PDB file of C-alpha atoms in Angstrom:
ATOM      1  CA  MET A   1      94.916  55.777 -12.201  1.00  0.00           C
ATOM      2  CA  THR A   2      94.480  59.168 -13.898  1.00  0.00           C
ATOM      3  CA  GLN A   3      97.490  60.301 -15.915  1.00  0.00           C
ATOM      4  CA  LEU A   4      98.164  63.576 -17.718  1.00  0.00           C
ATOM      5  CA  ARG A   5     100.664  63.037 -20.507  1.00  0.00           C
ATOM      6  CA  CYS A   6     102.158  65.349 -23.084  1.00  0.00           C
ATOM      7  CA  THR A   7     105.471  65.310 -24.941  1.00  0.00           C
ATOM      8  CA  SER A   8     106.050  69.038 -25.398  1.00  0.00           C
ATOM      9  CA  ALA A   9     108.957  70.594 -23.509  1.00  0.00           C
ATOM     10  CA  THR A  10     106.882  73.565 -22.417  1.00  0.00           C
ATOM     11  CA  GLY A  11     104.681  73.418 -19.348  1.00  0.00           C
ATOM     12  CA  LYS A  12     101.966  75.138 -17.369  1.00  0.00           C
ATOM     13  CA  ALA A  13     102.506  75.595 -13.627  1.00  0.00           C
ATOM     14  CA  LEU A  14      99.321  75.100 -11.621  1.00  0.00           C
ATOM     15  CA  LYS A  15      98.478  77.298  -8.673  1.00  0.00           C
ATOM     16  CA  PRO A  16      99.811  75.855  -5.379  1.00  0.00           C
ATOM     17  CA  THR A  17      97.606  73.661  -3.196  1.00  0.00           C
ATOM     18  CA  ARG A  18      97.831  75.355   0.182  1.00  0.00           C
ATOM     19  CA  ALA A  19      97.161  73.918   3.620  1.00  0.00           C
ATOM     20  CA  SER A  20      93.755  74.819   5.065  1.00  0.00           C
ATOM     21  CA  ALA A  21      93.781  77.234   8.011  1.00  0.00           C
ATOM     22  CA  ALA A  22      90.357  75.871   8.955  1.00  0.00           C
ATOM     23  CA  LEU A  23      91.699  72.308   9.213  1.00  0.00           C
ATOM     24  CA  GLU A  24      94.661  73.489  11.274  1.00  0.00           C
ATOM     25  CA  ALA A  25      92.238  75.239  13.649  1.00  0.00           C
ATOM     26  CA  ALA A  26      89.999  72.145  13.827  1.00  0.00           C
ATOM     27  CA  TYR A  27      92.938  69.889  14.703  1.00  0.00           C
ATOM     28  CA  TYR A  28      94.156  72.347  17.320  1.00  0.00           C
ATOM     29  CA  ARG A  29      90.676  72.467  18.901  1.00  0.00           C
ATOM     30  CA  ASP A  30      90.525  68.677  19.050  1.00  0.00           C
ATOM     31  CA  LEU A  31      93.960  68.465  20.646  1.00  0.00           C
ATOM     32  CA  MET A  32      93.223  71.215  23.162  1.00  0.00           C
ATOM     33  CA  ARG A  33      89.885  69.687  24.151  1.00  0.00           C
ATOM     34  CA  LEU A  34      91.787  66.610  25.304  1.00  0.00           C
ATOM     35  CA  VAL A  35      94.605  68.646  26.870  1.00  0.00           C
ATOM     36  CA  ARG A  36      92.119  70.762  28.846  1.00  0.00           C
ATOM     37  CA  GLU A  37      90.390  67.659  30.191  1.00  0.00           C
ATOM     38  CA  MET A  38      93.738  66.320  31.369  1.00  0.00           C
ATOM     39  CA  ASP A  39      94.879  69.614  32.855  1.00  0.00           C
ATOM     40  CA  ASP A  40      91.579  70.197  34.701  1.00  0.00           C
ATOM     41  CA  SER A  41      91.819  66.733  36.223  1.00  0.00           C
ATOM     42  CA  LEU A  42      95.454  67.109  37.247  1.00  0.00           C
ATOM     43  CA  THR A  43      94.919  70.574  38.704  1.00  0.00           C
ATOM     44  CA  TYR A  44      91.835  69.559  40.694  1.00  0.00           C
ATOM     45  CA  TRP A  45      93.279  66.421  42.294  1.00  0.00           C
ATOM     46  CA  LEU A  46      96.773  67.780  42.892  1.00  0.00           C
ATOM     47  CA  LYS A  47      95.463  70.955  44.516  1.00  0.00           C
ATOM     48  CA  ALA A  48      93.057  68.994  46.702  1.00  0.00           C
ATOM     49  CA  ASN A  49      95.746  66.627  47.941  1.00  0.00           C
ATOM     50  CA  TYR A  50      98.419  69.314  48.226  1.00  0.00           C
ATOM     51  CA  ARG A  51      96.079  71.452  50.309  1.00  0.00           C
ATOM     52  CA  LYS A  52      95.363  68.513  52.608  1.00  0.00           C
ATOM     53  CA  HIS A  53      99.073  68.074  53.441  1.00  0.00           C
ATOM     54  CA  GLU A  54     100.266  71.676  53.097  1.00  0.00           C
ATOM     55  CA  ASP A  55     101.148  72.104  56.804  1.00  0.00           C
ATOM     56  CA  ALA A  56     103.615  69.213  56.615  1.00  0.00           C
ATOM     57  CA  ILE A  57     104.542  69.589  52.981  1.00  0.00           C
ATOM     58  CA  ALA A  58     108.302  68.972  53.263  1.00  0.00           C
ATOM     59  CA  GLN A  59     107.995  65.580  54.948  1.00  0.00           C
ATOM     60  CA  ASP A  60     108.914  62.375  53.110  1.00  0.00           C
ATOM     61  CA  SER A  61     105.510  60.840  53.792  1.00  0.00           C
ATOM     62  CA  VAL A  62     103.795  63.720  52.004  1.00  0.00           C
ATOM     63  CA  ALA A  63     106.043  63.276  48.971  1.00  0.00           C
ATOM     64  CA  ASP A  64     105.090  59.590  48.861  1.00  0.00           C
ATOM     65  CA  GLU A  65     101.363  60.345  49.123  1.00  0.00           C
ATOM     66  CA  LEU A  66     101.441  62.938  46.371  1.00  0.00           C
ATOM     67  CA  GLN A  67     103.496  60.636  44.160  1.00  0.00           C
ATOM     68  CA  LYS A  68     100.830  57.937  44.544  1.00  0.00           C
ATOM     69  CA  VAL A  69      98.181  60.438  43.474  1.00  0.00           C
ATOM     70  CA  MET A  70     100.299  61.478  40.506  1.00  0.00           C
ATOM     71  CA  ASN A  71     100.927  57.864  39.503  1.00  0.00           C
ATOM     72  CA  LYS A  72      97.178  57.186  39.376  1.00  0.00           C
ATOM     73  CA  LEU A  73      96.530  60.328  37.356  1.00  0.00           C
ATOM     74  CA  THR A  74      99.392  59.507  34.989  1.00  0.00           C
ATOM     75  CA  ALA A  75      98.087  55.990  34.347  1.00  0.00           C
ATOM     76  CA  ARG A  76      94.577  57.293  33.736  1.00  0.00           C
ATOM     77  CA  TRP A  77      95.482  60.053  31.311  1.00  0.00           C
ATOM     78  CA  ARG A  78      98.146  58.084  29.493  1.00  0.00           C
ATOM     79  CA  GLY A  79      95.485  55.436  28.861  1.00  0.00           C
ATOM     80  CA  LEU A  80      92.891  57.973  27.690  1.00  0.00           C
ATOM     81  CA  PHE A  81      95.310  59.583  25.250  1.00  0.00           C
ATOM     82  CA  ASP A  82      96.254  56.123  23.957  1.00  0.00           C
ATOM     83  CA  ASP A  83      92.566  55.281  23.442  1.00  0.00           C
ATOM     84  CA  ARG A  84      91.681  58.506  21.629  1.00  0.00           C
ATOM     85  CA  ALA A  85      94.844  59.179  19.631  1.00  0.00           C
ATOM     86  CA  ARG A  86      94.196  56.832  16.705  1.00  0.00           C
ATOM     87  CA  LYS A  87      90.579  57.854  16.209  1.00  0.00           C
ATOM     88  CA  MET A  88      91.558  61.529  16.281  1.00  0.00           C
ATOM     89  CA  ALA A  89      94.457  60.986  13.859  1.00  0.00           C
ATOM     90  CA  GLU A  90      92.313  58.967  11.436  1.00  0.00           C
ATOM     91  CA  MET A  91      89.564  61.583  11.416  1.00  0.00           C
ATOM     92  CA  GLN A  92      92.046  64.393  10.789  1.00  0.00           C
ATOM     93  CA  SER A  93      93.794  62.477   8.005  1.00  0.00           C
ATOM     94  CA  LYS A  94      90.478  62.055   6.197  1.00  0.00           C
ATOM     95  CA  ARG A  95      89.917  65.795   6.467  1.00  0.00           C
ATOM     96  CA  TRP A  96      93.366  66.427   4.980  1.00  0.00           C
ATOM     97  CA  GLN A  97      92.719  64.031   2.112  1.00  0.00           C
ATOM     98  CA  ARG A  98      89.400  65.653   1.214  1.00  0.00           C
ATOM     99  CA  HIS A  99      90.935  69.121   1.247  1.00  0.00           C
ATOM    100  CA  SER A 100      93.994  68.100  -0.774  1.00  0.00           C
ATOM    101  CA  ASP A 101      91.979  66.217  -3.395  1.00  0.00           C
ATOM    102  CA  VAL A 102      89.363  68.931  -3.828  1.00  0.00           C
ATOM    103  CA  SER A 103      92.011  71.669  -4.017  1.00  0.00           C
ATOM    104  CA  LEU A 104      94.084  69.815  -6.615  1.00  0.00           C
ATOM    105  CA  MET A 105      90.995  68.951  -8.700  1.00  0.00           C
ATOM    106  CA  ASP A 106      90.061  72.637  -8.645  1.00  0.00           C
ATOM    107  CA  ARG A 107      93.550  73.651  -9.829  1.00  0.00           C
ATOM    108  CA  LEU A 108      93.355  71.072 -12.635  1.00  0.00           C
ATOM    109  CA  LYS A 109      89.875  72.228 -13.631  1.00  0.00           C
ATOM    110  CA  GLN A 110      91.187  75.769 -13.977  1.00  0.00           C
ATOM    111  CA  ALA A 111      93.819  74.378 -16.374  1.00  0.00           C
ATOM    112  CA  GLY A 112      91.160  72.585 -18.441  1.00  0.00           C
ATOM    113  CA  PHE A 113      91.316  69.085 -16.933  1.00  0.00           C
ATOM    114  CA  ALA A 114      88.275  67.381 -15.419  1.00  0.00           C
ATOM    115  CA  VAL A 115      89.710  64.852 -12.947  1.00  0.00           C
ATOM    116  CA  ARG A 116      88.000  62.735 -10.313  1.00  0.00           C
ATOM    117  CA  PHE A 117      90.302  61.022  -7.811  1.00  0.00           C
ATOM    118  CA  ARG A 118      89.685  57.477  -6.627  1.00  0.00           C
ATOM    119  CA  PRO A 119      91.100  55.534  -3.660  1.00  0.00           C
ATOM    120  CA  SER A 120      94.563  54.149  -4.394  1.00  0.00           C
ATOM    121  CA  LYS A 121      97.222  52.146  -2.586  1.00  0.00           C
ATOM    122  CA  ALA A 122      99.707  55.014  -2.797  1.00  0.00           C
ATOM    123  CA  VAL A 123      97.321  57.454  -1.100  1.00  0.00           C
ATOM    124  CA  THR A 124      96.303  54.804   1.456  1.00  0.00           C
ATOM    125  CA  ASP A 125      99.975  54.257   2.318  1.00  0.00           C
ATOM    126  CA  THR A 126     100.499  58.013   2.666  1.00  0.00           C
ATOM    127  CA  LEU A 127      97.473  58.322   4.966  1.00  0.00           C
ATOM    128  CA  ASP A 128      98.631  55.351   7.061  1.00  0.00           C
ATOM    129  CA  GLY A 129     101.977  57.067   7.552  1.00  0.00           C
ATOM    130  CA  LEU A 130     100.281  60.314   8.566  1.00  0.00           C
ATOM    131  CA  VAL A 131      97.988  58.506  11.010  1.00  0.00           C
ATOM    132  CA  ASN A 132     100.883  56.658  12.654  1.00  0.00           C
ATOM    133  CA  GLU A 133     102.960  59.826  12.971  1.00  0.00           C
ATOM    134  CA  ASN A 134     100.089  61.756  14.508  1.00  0.00           C
ATOM    135  CA  VAL A 135      99.188  58.960  16.930  1.00  0.00           C
ATOM    136  CA  GLY A 136     102.737  59.203  18.260  1.00  0.00           C
ATOM    137  CA  LEU A 137     102.593  62.998  18.458  1.00  0.00           C
ATOM    138  CA  ILE A 138      99.240  63.026  20.281  1.00  0.00           C
ATOM    139  CA  LYS A 139     100.527  60.511  22.825  1.00  0.00           C
ATOM    140  CA  SER A 140     103.701  62.556  23.257  1.00  0.00           C
ATOM    141  CA  ILE A 141     101.656  65.582  24.341  1.00  0.00           C
ATOM    142  CA  ALA A 142     100.365  63.667  27.367  1.00  0.00           C
ATOM    143  CA  GLU A 143     103.720  62.017  28.043  1.00  0.00           C
ATOM    144  CA  HIS A 144     105.636  65.304  28.145  1.00  0.00           C
ATOM    145  CA  HIS A 145     102.973  67.082  30.208  1.00  0.00           C
ATOM    146  CA  LEU A 146     102.563  64.303  32.776  1.00  0.00           C
ATOM    147  CA  THR A 147     106.315  63.843  33.204  1.00  0.00           C
ATOM    148  CA  GLU A 148     106.871  67.561  33.747  1.00  0.00           C
ATOM    149  CA  VAL A 149     103.966  67.918  36.189  1.00  0.00           C
ATOM    150  CA  SER A 150     105.143  64.915  38.201  1.00  0.00           C
ATOM    151  CA  GLY A 151     108.601  66.423  38.571  1.00  0.00           C
ATOM    152  CA  MET A 152     107.096  69.804  39.380  1.00  0.00           C
ATOM    153  CA  VAL A 153     105.049  68.366  42.264  1.00  0.00           C
ATOM    154  CA  GLN A 154     108.027  66.572  43.779  1.00  0.00           C
ATOM    155  CA  ARG A 155     110.227  69.658  43.543  1.00  0.00           C
ATOM    156  CA  SER A 156     107.505  71.713  45.241  1.00  0.00           C
ATOM    157  CA  VAL A 157     107.327  69.234  48.113  1.00  0.00           C
ATOM    158  CA  ILE A 158     111.104  69.103  48.552  1.00  0.00           C
ATOM    159  CA  ALA A 159     111.353  72.904  48.570  1.00  0.00           C
ATOM    160  CA  GLY A 160     108.361  73.272  50.890  1.00  0.00           C
ATOM    161  CA  ARG A 161     106.519  75.579  48.499  1.00  0.00           C
ATOM    162  CA  ASP A 162     102.938  76.639  49.131  1.00  0.00           C
ATOM    163  CA  LEU A 163      99.915  75.709  47.030  1.00  0.00           C
ATOM    164  CA  GLU A 164      99.786  79.106  45.349  1.00  0.00           C
ATOM    165  CA  THR A 165     103.278  78.632  43.931  1.00  0.00           C
ATOM    166  CA  LEU A 166     102.470  75.150  42.648  1.00  0.00           C
ATOM    167  CA  THR A 167      99.240  76.412  41.060  1.00  0.00           C
ATOM    168  CA  LYS A 168     101.164  79.132  39.221  1.00  0.00           C
ATOM    169  CA  GLU A 169     103.661  76.565  37.935  1.00  0.00           C
ATOM    170  CA  LEU A 170     100.850  74.300  36.733  1.00  0.00           C
ATOM    171  CA  LYS A 171      99.395  77.186  34.722  1.00  0.00           C
ATOM    172  CA  GLU A 172     102.779  77.897  33.168  1.00  0.00           C
ATOM    173  CA  ARG A 173     103.167  74.230  32.239  1.00  0.00           C
ATOM    174  CA  TYR A 174      99.723  74.261  30.634  1.00  0.00           C
ATOM    175  CA  GLY A 175     100.793  77.191  28.478  1.00  0.00           C
ATOM    176  CA  ILE A 176     103.846  75.259  27.256  1.00  0.00           C
ATOM    177  CA  THR A 177     101.697  72.239  26.373  1.00  0.00           C
ATOM    178  CA  GLN A 178      99.196  74.509  24.618  1.00  0.00           C
ATOM    179  CA  ARG A 179     101.979  75.916  22.425  1.00  0.00           C
ATOM    180  CA  ARG A 180     103.181  72.387  21.649  1.00  0.00           C
ATOM    181  CA  ALA A 181      99.665  71.398  20.526  1.00  0.00           C
ATOM    182  CA  ALA A 182      99.508  74.492  18.309  1.00  0.00           C
ATOM    183  CA  PHE A 183     102.863  73.594  16.721  1.00  0.00           C
ATOM    184  CA  ILE A 184     101.766  70.008  16.036  1.00  0.00           C
ATOM    185  CA  ALA A 185      98.497  71.166  14.445  1.00  0.00           C
ATOM    186  CA  ARG A 186     100.270  73.686  12.223  1.00  0.00           C
ATOM    187  CA  ASP A 187     103.221  71.483  11.265  1.00  0.00           C
ATOM    188  CA  GLN A 188     101.192  68.357  10.504  1.00  0.00           C
ATOM    189  CA  ASN A 189      98.607  70.347   8.551  1.00  0.00           C
ATOM    190  CA  ASN A 190     101.365  71.602   6.252  1.00  0.00           C
ATOM    191  CA  LYS A 191     103.046  68.194   5.903  1.00  0.00           C
ATOM    192  CA  ALA A 192      99.841  66.276   5.242  1.00  0.00           C
ATOM    193  CA  THR A 193      98.633  68.656   2.539  1.00  0.00           C
ATOM    194  CA  SER A 194     102.009  68.566   0.818  1.00  0.00           C
ATOM    195  CA  PHE A 195     102.426  64.779   0.966  1.00  0.00           C
ATOM    196  CA  ILE A 196      98.897  63.843  -0.129  1.00  0.00           C
ATOM    197  CA  THR A 197      98.985  66.344  -3.003  1.00  0.00           C
ATOM    198  CA  ARG A 198     102.390  65.103  -4.155  1.00  0.00           C
ATOM    199  CA  THR A 199     101.168  61.485  -4.091  1.00  0.00           C
ATOM    200  CA  ARG A 200      98.226  62.386  -6.325  1.00  0.00           C
ATOM    201  CA  GLN A 201     100.453  64.314  -8.711  1.00  0.00           C
ATOM    202  CA  ILE A 202     102.847  61.387  -9.096  1.00  0.00           C
ATOM    203  CA  GLU A 203      99.879  59.077  -9.769  1.00  0.00           C
ATOM    204  CA  MET A 204      98.922  61.356 -12.670  1.00  0.00           C
ATOM    205  CA  GLY A 205     102.387  60.995 -14.186  1.00  0.00           C
ATOM    206  CA  LEU A 206     103.516  64.510 -13.241  1.00  0.00           C
ATOM    207  CA  THR A 207     107.156  64.763 -12.239  1.00  0.00           C
ATOM    208  CA  GLU A 208     108.258  68.397 -12.000  1.00  0.00           C
ATOM    209  CA  ALA A 209     107.301  71.313  -9.765  1.00  0.00           C
ATOM    210  CA  ILE A 210     108.433  74.797  -8.793  1.00  0.00           C
ATOM    211  CA  TRP A 211     109.283  75.566  -5.156  1.00  0.00           C
ATOM    212  CA  CYS A 212     107.097  78.352  -3.697  1.00  0.00           C
ATOM    213  CA  HIS A 213     107.920  80.150  -0.469  1.00  0.00           C
ATOM    214  CA  SER A 214     104.843  80.946   1.635  1.00  0.00           C
ATOM    215  CA  SER A 215     106.019  84.294   3.092  1.00  0.00           C
ATOM    216  CA  ALA A 216     103.847  83.431   6.113  1.00  0.00           C
ATOM    217  CA  GLY A 217     106.324  82.646   8.904  1.00  0.00           C
ATOM    218  CA  LYS A 218     107.964  85.174  11.211  1.00  0.00           C
ATOM    219  CA  HIS A 219     111.391  83.550  10.855  1.00  0.00           C
ATOM    220  CA  PRO A 220     111.664  82.241   7.269  1.00  0.00           C
ATOM    221  CA  ARG A 221     114.531  79.983   6.255  1.00  0.00           C
ATOM    222  CA  PRO A 222     116.760  82.086   3.957  1.00  0.00           C
ATOM    223  CA  LYS A 223     117.382  79.184   1.572  1.00  0.00           C
ATOM    224  CA  HIS A 224     113.648  78.531   1.259  1.00  0.00           C
ATOM    225  CA  VAL A 225     113.066  82.201   0.469  1.00  0.00           C
ATOM    226  CA  GLU A 226     115.809  82.087  -2.159  1.00  0.00           C
ATOM    227  CA  ALA A 227     114.391  78.906  -3.712  1.00  0.00           C
ATOM    228  CA  GLY A 228     111.004  80.564  -4.023  1.00  0.00           C
ATOM    229  CA  ARG A 229     112.465  83.744  -5.484  1.00  0.00           C
ATOM    230  CA  LYS A 230     114.428  81.764  -8.093  1.00  0.00           C
ATOM    231  CA  ARG A 231     111.429  79.507  -8.807  1.00  0.00           C
ATOM    232  CA  LEU A 232     113.559  76.433  -8.236  1.00  0.00           C
ATOM    233  CA  ARG A 233     112.434  73.464 -10.329  1.00  0.00           C
ATOM    234  CA  TYR A 234     112.742  69.966  -8.886  1.00  0.00           C
ATOM    235  CA  ASP A 235     111.643  66.377  -9.401  1.00  0.00           C
ATOM    236  CA  ILE A 236     108.612  65.769  -7.153  1.00  0.00           C
ATOM    237  CA  ARG A 237     109.514  62.078  -6.925  1.00  0.00           C
ATOM    238  CA  LYS A 238     112.857  62.913  -5.310  1.00  0.00           C
ATOM    239  CA  GLY A 239     112.662  66.338  -3.637  1.00  0.00           C
ATOM    240  CA  ALA A 240     114.706  69.513  -3.912  1.00  0.00           C
ATOM    241  CA  ASP A 241     118.243  70.317  -2.740  1.00  0.00           C
ATOM    242  CA  VAL A 242     117.106  73.658  -1.343  1.00  0.00           C
ATOM    243  CA  ASP A 243     120.032  74.122   1.059  1.00  0.00           C
ATOM    244  CA  GLY A 244     122.700  73.073  -1.439  1.00  0.00           C
ATOM    245  CA  ASN A 245     123.994  70.308   0.857  1.00  0.00           C
ATOM    246  CA  GLY A 246     122.749  67.337  -1.147  1.00  0.00           C
ATOM    247  CA  LYS A 247     119.784  66.656   1.150  1.00  0.00           C
ATOM    248  CA  LEU A 248     116.558  66.377  -0.841  1.00  0.00           C
ATOM    249  CA  ILE A 249     113.434  67.694   0.879  1.00  0.00           C
ATOM    250  CA  PHE A 250     109.837  68.532  -0.012  1.00  0.00           C
ATOM    251  CA  PRO A 251     107.818  71.695   0.683  1.00  0.00           C
ATOM    252  CA  GLY A 252     106.248  71.501   4.140  1.00  0.00           C
ATOM    253  CA  GLU A 253     108.489  68.642   5.247  1.00  0.00           C
ATOM    254  CA  GLU A 254     110.772  70.461   7.661  1.00  0.00           C
ATOM    255  CA  PRO A 255     109.397  71.657  11.020  1.00  0.00           C
ATOM    256  CA  ASN A 256     107.279  74.810  10.643  1.00  0.00           C
ATOM    257  CA  CYS A 257     107.916  74.929   6.886  1.00  0.00           C
ATOM    258  CA  ARG A 258     104.894  76.421   5.108  1.00  0.00           C
ATOM    259  CA  CYS A 259     106.343  76.311   1.614  1.00  0.00           C
ATOM    260  CA  THR A 260     104.251  74.897  -1.235  1.00  0.00           C
ATOM    261  CA  SER A 261     104.853  74.055  -4.873  1.00  0.00           C
ATOM    262  CA  GLN A 262     103.438  74.599  -8.341  1.00  0.00           C
ATOM    263  CA  VAL A 263     103.280  71.318 -10.221  1.00  0.00           C
ATOM    264  CA  ILE A 264     104.042  71.596 -13.938  1.00  0.00           C
ATOM    265  CA  ILE A 265     101.765  70.041 -16.571  1.00  0.00           C
ATOM    266  CA  PRO A 266     103.946  69.470 -19.652  1.00  0.00           C
ATOM    267  CA  GLY A 267     102.652  70.486 -23.048  1.00  0.00           C
ATOM    268  CA  PHE A 268     101.212  73.883 -22.132  1.00  0.00           C
ATOM    269  CA  ASP A 269     102.850  77.298 -22.335  1.00  0.00           C
ATOM    270  CA  ASP A 270     103.358  79.098 -18.995  1.00  0.00           C
TER     271      ASP A 270
END
């Protein structure tokens, strides 16, 4: 384990390690490649079977036939997402680790420290947590989409709607799922970078950081902005009471939070 130790009360704040826009885009592309495959399959088979029964669309028998088709499609795509989710999450977590380690080493080099990170149990545990969380999120994309499409088809049959109306609704549903994938890619990219970097910093014996607001979001949290403006110092082992309610959080932890931090190396003047 690499540790940076000094006894002086002064300290140098390193530049923040920021999440990579390129890695966010890569994760989003991977998610959307799978979503598009699912949506193309659903749209093709549902349109084909809906068209076949369109003249008698409001009958109970038609509802049963379309539900059977949907059940088969649901089983297939739920299984495919289950099969691919872990591999995708593991690959993305490795990308996040490489970026976080290289970025932090670069910040340390600028401060005069030559550090080379090695595998550690703490980082492995952090990556395992990220993988498990992302496996669940990837699966949830399919689960939400399939559930909504199934209900959409049945409502169309009951109301006697034509194929054109159903097709329009399927496109709208795809747009919602696309936005969900974009949120997951952005949110997890921020969290992963923050958590991996913090784990490395704690391994080096660093304990204090300054909260930095990103100024990137359209609807910033006022308390996060204030914490950044005041350069709030906090213990990176515990988190910061940014909202003043006693709840300790870390930069990037809350949904859509893009805040970062500047870790402080004791013994150097700012």
